Amino acid sequence: MSLLRRCIPLAARMLSAAGAAPLVFLLTGCGPGRPADVPPGEVALHPEHYAHSIAALGFPGARRAYQVGHGSVVGTGETALEWGLVAPRGPVQISPVYFERDGVPVAHWSMTTPGQRVSFEAAAAPCARLGDTSLVVSVRVTAECTGNAPVEVALDARVRSLPDGPHVVPWDAPERWAFQEYWQGRAAYRDGRLVAALDDAASIKSDAPSRSRPAHTDGTGPGALVARCGVRLAPGERRSWDFWMPLYPTRVGARALAADAAHERVAAGARRWWRRILTRAAALETPDTLVNTAWRAALVTLVQCHERDRGRWVPIGSPFQYRDVWLRDGARAVRALAVAGLLDLARDDALTLAEYQMPGGALISQRGQLDGTGQALWAFEQASSLGADAALARALLPVAKRALVWIVHQRQVTAALHSPFPELLPFGDPRDGELVRAQLVGNDAWAIAGCEAVASLARRAGDLLLADRAAREAAAYRVSFSAALAQVRHSDIPPSWQRVGRDWGNTSVAYPTRALSLEDPRLSALAHRMFARAGETGLTCYGPPDSLHTYNGADLAQWAMIAGRPAEARSWLDGVLAHSSSTLGQAEIFSRGDGGFGANLPPHATAAATLVDLLRNMVVSDLRDTLDVGLGASVTWWQGTTLARAPTRFGVITVRLDRPAPDRLRVRLDPCAVPLRVRVPDGLRVTATVTPGTRVLAAEWIEAPPRTGEVVFAVEETR
Amino acid sequence: MSARRRKRGRGARAPRAVSPSGAAPQPRSPHGARGGSARRRWLVAAATVAALATLAWWVVRPRPTPSLPHPEVSTEAAAESARVAIEVQDWGRALVWVDLLAAREPRNVMRLLGLGLALHNYAWSGGRYARERSAMRTSLERIRLEQRALELMDSAATLAATDEQWARIRHWRGQTYENIGLPVDALDDYAVVLERVPGYAMSVPRQLWVVHHLRDPLADGSQP
């Protein structure tokens, strides 16, 4: 019995016992089924906005991801397969990497030269024989004669360690780049382990390294393992070759893996699995197809950024360089997965974050990052409230209670010591984006959100005494926060109370932490300062004006939308989409000048998480005690937008926005037990309400009573 | 490993309370006709005494010393190896030797403290000095080591025989919190140390540093 098959029942039993039965299907890999039953995908051609085109082929549970690109190369961080045309008739153009329109991460790219095109399709999926932390990638290479005359196609496939362009070496890669390598049949071996396998039709030179006569290769570039695929093609004719590569070098033989690694099987398995996940998640359809694809791409990034530890899912920061947990990123992932309806993952992630509690009560993942306690508590609450999960609240309450005690004690000590900013958290030295050791404003904002989260969790768990205590602590903390803001005498909101550092956690004081009132004028000043510095990009700078950051402005965009300035939120959204990769992944930081991201490869999970959160809130928001609809929707979105199966604090709902007549806007949704507020899009104004019981609140708002299933109102252009 | 040994030690002492000499004398029967029954009672009593004696012998019997890891390495040599590894900041090797020492002397509080500190050093500082990769792949693994390190220090503090031992352990617990980046948690430890052992030399400067920076986080410069 294979390792994976043996593991699945055990893991399934564990998860089932933990009340996480829906997770079981995530453990079952791509499952059985005939490849012919899975329709192929349509390639989604989006422009590449970065200097290098790189995509991640990963899978939850795997400990690495395949890096596709830059160029015609697929790598594991330890082994790479690179393809090149031999003696091309002219310059070779290599396209960016693309995924499929339905969001499935099956990679497509091409190499084109006069008279011929070579297309690549790469898919990654678990393989039972390789265990549950590895994968296999299969690449189908198809050459086509595109000219009017026959063409000789010669394609070299080389085994190397690392690609030439930007790349990441995984933590568990070897420390020395020296190998004994050889061919065994069409399989490439390094140090006795299988690293890649080629199509049977590939030709290998007779004097190529063999098992009895291996070659010694030093360094990370190409070694001695080269094979050629050659064919003469008539106009319009095609020929394909298949290649595959395990994520980790393996001692399992090529013959044993060949059937599982067959391209039809891997590609169909990947498509089936990812379509299933995306079908289960909340679906967003707007008139803007780029937005729709970006929603799905972000979900794919979030799902593939998961490893497993002791039977639980673990949210990691990226498929490549951030294969680790930061509470500041993990909390965002929990929120995004929860609003996107992937509640089983969100719940499990929240339970994983609880493991970060120190004996004193703090939750900390990285040295000096004191915001972790508030973020973890906030994430607990998100998973519990959006999933209407009282059992989760009860399970997490002991952790939350200890964390609350820790927060209270920290504030008491800074007060007792007559710190210049008393009753706040002490200094932190997070060695991250803040770039400073100081009392960080963001730490306090998150701690306030944490106290509120404890109150909410306690209410849901039935501990009303704790709920009352946590609410009082949050209220007192807000008073201290406001006093510090008054004391600091800053034109907006500084990164730290000592007024030093880079803008980071201070962007979160309104959304999502609600530490500061949404109406506070400092927020407007902060947003203006940060967005203006990045000019027309819609994003924010990080450090020098040439460095743009994708997600650092997301919370201010959310605040702007909630505060009635949706154009600023849409501007940030446009900025993110205009600075995404061709697979709609986002780098964390990149150069405004040349689009370079150095070794900080896309996609980044927090950028994906903030994108999902914003898009969801643009259609439906449950931040207040009303259900707010269409907060960020433009007039175009009112041509027909649907958010289906969306969890809210008031239940799982489907919301539809449309314009049944030029002078009519309509909202249809599953009724909720709370009042409804509908935001009239910029550019239109209400002339009358049509649905009985609804009323115009202000020029931009329609209010409807609880249990309303449809709101229709008349509008006219304002310009 | 150390926990298992402690458990075995406790188990060896408890049965000593059972003593065959404590059995009450059996009354003789005055009637010969009922001698069979008395004999049976006597036999049962004798068998019981024999069983208890056997049990007592089994519990207190001399047993071979349990096998220690790396018996070929003397404790002195292991301690010296640990010292050298710590000196060159090879935290991975230091952990191996300190773990060996703690396993051999599970109730030695300094060994427990040493193991806790070795785990902490390994968690944050990696296998050997200047290694490009961290010792732990993820923060989850790292935090678990820190939690274990703090548990060991707590155990050591509970077992401490003198105020000096206790102060040393609690001081290093505070230092561990300080390294993790939790200054108030560290300060709590320094404060209790100085309350019980006023003027404790190691804790005084650390307490001053933390208090000073809590009042002025920018002291010593904090911007890159």
XYZ file of C-alpha atoms in Angstrom, chain B residues 15-113:
99
model
C 6.077 -0.478 47.292
C 8.506 -0.432 50.243
C 5.572 0.404 52.466
C 4.390 -3.172 51.961
C 6.159 -5.344 54.525
C 5.503 -9.098 55.231
C 6.372 -8.547 58.878
C 3.287 -6.437 59.271
C 0.902 -9.323 58.705
C -1.285 -10.077 61.735
C -0.645 -13.478 63.486
C -3.249 -16.087 62.623
C -5.212 -17.591 65.662
C -4.725 -21.322 66.272
C -7.798 -23.539 66.197
C -8.578 -25.302 69.566
C -10.308 -28.166 67.833
C -8.363 -30.958 66.196
C -11.438 -32.012 64.220
C -11.347 -28.715 62.520
C -7.610 -28.949 62.041
C -8.007 -29.351 58.245
C -9.644 -25.990 57.950
C -7.007 -24.383 60.184
C -4.291 -25.974 58.102
C -5.886 -24.584 54.984
C -6.005 -21.142 56.556
C -2.388 -21.511 57.602
C -1.402 -22.523 54.106
C -3.263 -19.577 52.615
C -1.585 -17.234 55.072
C 1.818 -18.746 54.336
C 1.227 -18.453 50.623
C 0.161 -14.847 51.073
C 3.253 -14.052 53.091
C 5.420 -15.768 50.498
C 3.747 -13.844 47.678
C 4.203 -10.557 49.489
C 7.817 -11.410 50.211
C 8.369 -12.253 46.557
C 6.728 -9.023 45.519
C 8.834 -7.053 47.960
C 11.991 -8.731 46.730
C 10.994 -8.035 43.116
C 10.510 -4.385 43.880
C 13.720 -3.832 45.821
C 15.923 -6.326 43.975
C 19.248 -4.994 42.791
C 18.988 -4.059 39.136
C 21.626 -3.241 36.594
C 22.131 0.452 35.988
C 19.933 1.490 33.082
C 21.961 1.911 29.959
C 22.975 5.490 29.334
C 23.280 7.032 25.926
C 26.847 7.015 24.663
C 28.227 5.045 27.634
C 31.673 5.293 26.083
C 31.679 9.051 26.785
C 32.383 10.095 30.338
C 30.261 12.816 31.878
C 33.361 14.990 32.222
C 34.165 14.579 28.537
C 30.574 15.350 27.554
C 30.612 18.485 29.705
C 33.859 19.601 28.133
C 32.466 18.963 24.642
C 29.375 21.000 25.514
C 31.539 23.843 26.783
C 33.599 23.902 23.588
C 30.516 23.738 21.374
C 28.955 26.658 23.246
C 32.192 28.615 23.032
C 32.298 28.315 19.243
C 28.525 28.864 19.047
C 27.894 25.510 17.412
C 24.427 25.292 18.914
C 23.539 22.037 17.211
C 26.495 20.214 18.741
C 25.974 21.966 22.058
C 22.433 20.647 22.134
C 23.624 17.081 21.538
C 26.038 17.165 24.475
C 23.778 19.066 26.851
C 20.930 16.702 26.057
C 23.214 13.778 26.909
C 24.169 15.352 30.216
C 20.570 16.096 31.164
C 19.547 12.555 30.296
C 22.196 11.174 32.632
C 21.297 13.495 35.488
C 17.612 14.277 35.085
C 17.263 15.821 38.543
C 20.330 18.004 38.225
C 18.823 21.468 37.929
C 21.838 22.943 36.183
C 21.650 20.206 33.578
C 17.964 20.997 33.015
C 18.747 24.691 32.736
